Tab-separated table of C-alpha atoms in Angstrom:
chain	number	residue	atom	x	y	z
C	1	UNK	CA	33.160	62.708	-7.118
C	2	UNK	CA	33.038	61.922	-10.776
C	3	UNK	CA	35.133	58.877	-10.322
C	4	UNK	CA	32.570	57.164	-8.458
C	5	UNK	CA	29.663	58.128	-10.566
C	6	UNK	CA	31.291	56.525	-13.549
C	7	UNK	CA	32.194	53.742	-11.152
C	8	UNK	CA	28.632	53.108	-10.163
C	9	UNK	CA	27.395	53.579	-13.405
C	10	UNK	CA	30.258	50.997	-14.529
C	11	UNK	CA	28.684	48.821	-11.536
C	12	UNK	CA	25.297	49.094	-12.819
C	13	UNK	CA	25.604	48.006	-16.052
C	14	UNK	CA	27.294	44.669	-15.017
C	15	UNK	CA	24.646	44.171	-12.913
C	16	UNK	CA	22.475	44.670	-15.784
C	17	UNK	CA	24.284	42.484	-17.836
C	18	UNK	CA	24.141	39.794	-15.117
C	19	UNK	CA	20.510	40.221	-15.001
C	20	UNK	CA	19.979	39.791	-18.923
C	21	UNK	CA	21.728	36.958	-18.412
C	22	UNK	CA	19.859	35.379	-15.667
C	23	UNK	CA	16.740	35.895	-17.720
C	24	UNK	CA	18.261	34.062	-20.941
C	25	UNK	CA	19.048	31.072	-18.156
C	26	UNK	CA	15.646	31.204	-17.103
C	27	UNK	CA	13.699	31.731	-20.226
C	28	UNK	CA	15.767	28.313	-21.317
C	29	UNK	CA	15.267	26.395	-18.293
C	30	UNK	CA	11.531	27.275	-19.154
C	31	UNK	CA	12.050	25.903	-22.327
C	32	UNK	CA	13.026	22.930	-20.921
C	33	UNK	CA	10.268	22.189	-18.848
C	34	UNK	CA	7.796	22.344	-21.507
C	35	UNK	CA	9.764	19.607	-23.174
C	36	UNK	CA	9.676	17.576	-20.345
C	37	UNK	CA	5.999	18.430	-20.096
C	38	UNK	CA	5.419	17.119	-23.548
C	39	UNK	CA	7.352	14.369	-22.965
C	40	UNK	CA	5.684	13.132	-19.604
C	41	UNK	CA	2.507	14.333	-21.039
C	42	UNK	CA	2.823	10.963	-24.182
C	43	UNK	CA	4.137	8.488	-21.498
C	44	UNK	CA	1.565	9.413	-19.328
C	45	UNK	CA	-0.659	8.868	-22.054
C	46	UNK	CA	0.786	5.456	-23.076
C	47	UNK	CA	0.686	4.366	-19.188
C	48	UNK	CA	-3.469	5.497	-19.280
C	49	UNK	CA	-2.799	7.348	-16.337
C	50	UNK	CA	-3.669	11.258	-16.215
C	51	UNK	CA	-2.114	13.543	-18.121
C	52	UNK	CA	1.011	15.497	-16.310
C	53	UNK	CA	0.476	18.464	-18.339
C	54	UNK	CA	-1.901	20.154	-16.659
C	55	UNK	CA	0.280	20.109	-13.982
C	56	UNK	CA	3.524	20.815	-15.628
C	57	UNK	CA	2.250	24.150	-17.605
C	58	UNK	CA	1.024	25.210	-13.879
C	59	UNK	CA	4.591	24.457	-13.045
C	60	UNK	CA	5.884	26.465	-15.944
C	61	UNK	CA	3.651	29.205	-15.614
C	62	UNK	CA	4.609	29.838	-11.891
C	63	UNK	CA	7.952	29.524	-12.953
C	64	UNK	CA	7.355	32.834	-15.514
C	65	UNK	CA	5.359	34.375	-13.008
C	66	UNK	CA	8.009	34.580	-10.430
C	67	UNK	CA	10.343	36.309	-12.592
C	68	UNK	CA	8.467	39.103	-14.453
C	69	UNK	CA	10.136	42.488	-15.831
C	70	UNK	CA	8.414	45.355	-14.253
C	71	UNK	CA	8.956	48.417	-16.335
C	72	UNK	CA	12.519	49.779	-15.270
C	73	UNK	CA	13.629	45.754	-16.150
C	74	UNK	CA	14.281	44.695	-12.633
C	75	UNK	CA	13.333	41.779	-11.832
C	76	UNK	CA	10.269	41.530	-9.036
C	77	UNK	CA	9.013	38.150	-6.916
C	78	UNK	CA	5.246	37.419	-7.839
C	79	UNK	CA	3.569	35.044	-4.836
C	80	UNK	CA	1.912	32.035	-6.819
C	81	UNK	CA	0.915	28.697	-4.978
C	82	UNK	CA	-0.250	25.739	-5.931
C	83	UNK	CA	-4.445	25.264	-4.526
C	84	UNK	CA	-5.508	21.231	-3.989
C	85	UNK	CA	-4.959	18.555	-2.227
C	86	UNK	CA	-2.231	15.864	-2.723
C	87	UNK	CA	-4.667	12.553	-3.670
C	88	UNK	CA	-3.097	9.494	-2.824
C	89	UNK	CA	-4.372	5.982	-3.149
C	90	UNK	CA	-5.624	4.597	0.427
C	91	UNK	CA	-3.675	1.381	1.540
C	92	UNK	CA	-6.093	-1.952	2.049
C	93	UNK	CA	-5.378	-3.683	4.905
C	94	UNK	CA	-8.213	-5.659	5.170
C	95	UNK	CA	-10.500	-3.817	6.905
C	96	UNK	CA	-13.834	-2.077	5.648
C	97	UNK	CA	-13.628	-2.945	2.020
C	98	UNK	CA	-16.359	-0.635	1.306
C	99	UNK	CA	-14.703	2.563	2.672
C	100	UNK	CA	-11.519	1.319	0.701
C	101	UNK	CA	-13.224	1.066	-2.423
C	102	UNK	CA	-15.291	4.342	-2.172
C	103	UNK	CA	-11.575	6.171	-1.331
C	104	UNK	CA	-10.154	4.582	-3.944
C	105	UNK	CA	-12.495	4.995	-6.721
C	106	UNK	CA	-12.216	8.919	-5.701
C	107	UNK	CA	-8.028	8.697	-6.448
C	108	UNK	CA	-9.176	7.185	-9.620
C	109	UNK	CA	-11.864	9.525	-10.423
C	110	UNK	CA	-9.528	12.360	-9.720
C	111	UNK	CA	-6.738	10.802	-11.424
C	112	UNK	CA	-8.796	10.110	-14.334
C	113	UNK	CA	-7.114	6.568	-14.407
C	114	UNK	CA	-8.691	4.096	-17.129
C	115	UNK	CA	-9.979	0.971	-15.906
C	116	UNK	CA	-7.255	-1.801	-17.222
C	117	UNK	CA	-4.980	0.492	-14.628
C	118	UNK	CA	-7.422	0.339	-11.961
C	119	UNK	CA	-6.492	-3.102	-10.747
C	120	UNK	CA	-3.050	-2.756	-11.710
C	121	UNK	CA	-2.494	0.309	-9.032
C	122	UNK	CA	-4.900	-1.472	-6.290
C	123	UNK	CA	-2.687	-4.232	-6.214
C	124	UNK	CA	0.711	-1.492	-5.000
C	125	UNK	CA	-2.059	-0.507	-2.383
C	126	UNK	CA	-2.516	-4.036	-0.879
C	127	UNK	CA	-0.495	-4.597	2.610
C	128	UNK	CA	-0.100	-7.196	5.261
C	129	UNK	CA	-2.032	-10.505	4.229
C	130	UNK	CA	-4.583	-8.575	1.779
C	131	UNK	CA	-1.435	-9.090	-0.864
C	132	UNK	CA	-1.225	-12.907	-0.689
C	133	UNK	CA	-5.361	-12.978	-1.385
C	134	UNK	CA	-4.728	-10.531	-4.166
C	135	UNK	CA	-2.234	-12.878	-6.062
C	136	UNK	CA	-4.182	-15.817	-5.847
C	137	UNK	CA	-7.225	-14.081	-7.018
C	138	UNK	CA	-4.988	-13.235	-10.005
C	139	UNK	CA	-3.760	-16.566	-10.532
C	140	UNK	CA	-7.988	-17.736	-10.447
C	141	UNK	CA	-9.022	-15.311	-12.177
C	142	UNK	CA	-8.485	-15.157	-16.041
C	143	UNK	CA	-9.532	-11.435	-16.175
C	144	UNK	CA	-9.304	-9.794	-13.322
C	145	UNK	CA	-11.648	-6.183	-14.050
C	146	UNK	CA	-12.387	-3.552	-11.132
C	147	UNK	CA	-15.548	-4.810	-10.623
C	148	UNK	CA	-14.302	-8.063	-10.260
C	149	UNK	CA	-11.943	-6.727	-7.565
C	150	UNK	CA	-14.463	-4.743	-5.815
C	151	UNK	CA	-17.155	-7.692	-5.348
C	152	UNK	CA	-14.196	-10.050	-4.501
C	153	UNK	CA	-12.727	-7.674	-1.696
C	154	UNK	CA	-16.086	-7.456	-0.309
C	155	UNK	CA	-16.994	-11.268	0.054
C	156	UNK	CA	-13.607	-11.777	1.434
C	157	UNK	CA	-12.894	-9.265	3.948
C	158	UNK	CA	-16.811	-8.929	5.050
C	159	UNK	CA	-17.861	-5.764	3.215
C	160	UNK	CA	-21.357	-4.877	4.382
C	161	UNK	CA	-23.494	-4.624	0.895
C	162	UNK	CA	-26.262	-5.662	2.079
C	163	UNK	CA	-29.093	-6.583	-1.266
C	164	UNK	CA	-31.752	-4.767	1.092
C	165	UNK	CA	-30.505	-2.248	3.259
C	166	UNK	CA	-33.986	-1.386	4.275
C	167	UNK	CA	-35.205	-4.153	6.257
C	168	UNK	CA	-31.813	-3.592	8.335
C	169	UNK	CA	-32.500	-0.188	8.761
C	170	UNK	CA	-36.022	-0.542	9.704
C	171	UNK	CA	-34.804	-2.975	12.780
C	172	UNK	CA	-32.211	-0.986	13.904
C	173	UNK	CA	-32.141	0.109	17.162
C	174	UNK	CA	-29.868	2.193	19.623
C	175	UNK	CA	-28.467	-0.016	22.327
C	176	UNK	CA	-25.247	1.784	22.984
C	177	UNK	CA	-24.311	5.430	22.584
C	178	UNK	CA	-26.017	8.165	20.311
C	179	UNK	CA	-22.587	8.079	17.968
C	180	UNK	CA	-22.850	4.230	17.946
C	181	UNK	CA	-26.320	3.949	16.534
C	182	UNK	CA	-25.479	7.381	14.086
C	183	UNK	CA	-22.711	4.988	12.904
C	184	UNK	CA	-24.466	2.103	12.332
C	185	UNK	CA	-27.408	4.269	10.416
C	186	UNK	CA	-25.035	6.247	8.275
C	187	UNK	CA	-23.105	2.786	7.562
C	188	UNK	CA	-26.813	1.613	6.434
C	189	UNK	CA	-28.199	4.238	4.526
C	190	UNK	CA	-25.034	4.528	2.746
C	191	UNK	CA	-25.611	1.497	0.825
């Protein structure tokens, strides 16, 4: 009987020796991370796009959540999530500049992207012909700004910004179903 209490207790402490040693691994791969962080954190500064470090010390901090020392030093699981919504920047296909535009000054908005980058990422969203129109309004234009873009998109591919939205509205009138006339007001009014 003695032999296998000192045998367990012989167990035990390698397993608590392989557990101090899983926490030095993890408390370095920490570490780690938040160098990375700080390191994504200045390109993403240089690039003018968001800072990642926000996101990485979330990262990090789930990362030492999940492993936390409760007070006999075992090692317990703490549930963390991420909360939000993956953004991503709409493709343009050529149809309803206007909705494009709204969606995609939201991504920027929420991605806190500075305006020389603006044009720069609407151009990776182009598809189909839109992309040929796009470089040759580069090649005419000297500098090409957001605003720019947005009024250029919206002569070409038929936006609806209308100077007086009113004296549409006011001669509107349902000839088709109740959700085609709600679309047509909404699609009004929201301009």
């Amino acid at each position: 009987m003695g032999d296998r209490v000192d045998k367990l207790e012989e167990q035990m402490g390698d397993m608590k020796g392989q557990m101090g040693e899983v926490k030095s691994t993890l408390q370095m791969l920490v570490q780690q991370m938040q160098q990375h962080s700080l390191t994504m954190s200045e390109v993403s500064k240089q690039l003018g796009l968001r800072s990642t470090n926000q996101t990485a010390n979330q990262t990090t901090n789930q990362t030492t959540n999940l492993v936390s020392e409760n007070s006999e030093g075992e090692s317990s699981q703490v549930e963390s999530r991420l909360a939000g919504k993956k953004v991503k920047l709409p493709v343009f296909e050529g149809e309803d500049p206007v909705a494009w535009i709204t969606r995609a000054e939201i991504y920027f908005d929420v991605q806190n992207t500075a305006d020389e980058m603006r044009v720069k990422l609407a151009r990776l969203s182009m598809e189909g012909s839109t992309i040929h129109w796009f470089n040759l309004l580069l090649e005419t234009e000297d500098d090409l700004s957001w605003e720019k873009l947005k009024k250029g998109l919206i002569a070409r591919y038929g936006g609806r910004r209308l100077e007086n939205p009113f004296e549409e509205l006011s001669t509107l009138r349902q000839t088709g179903s109740v959700e085609e006339f709600i679309e047509a007001f909404e699609l009004l009014s929201s301009q």
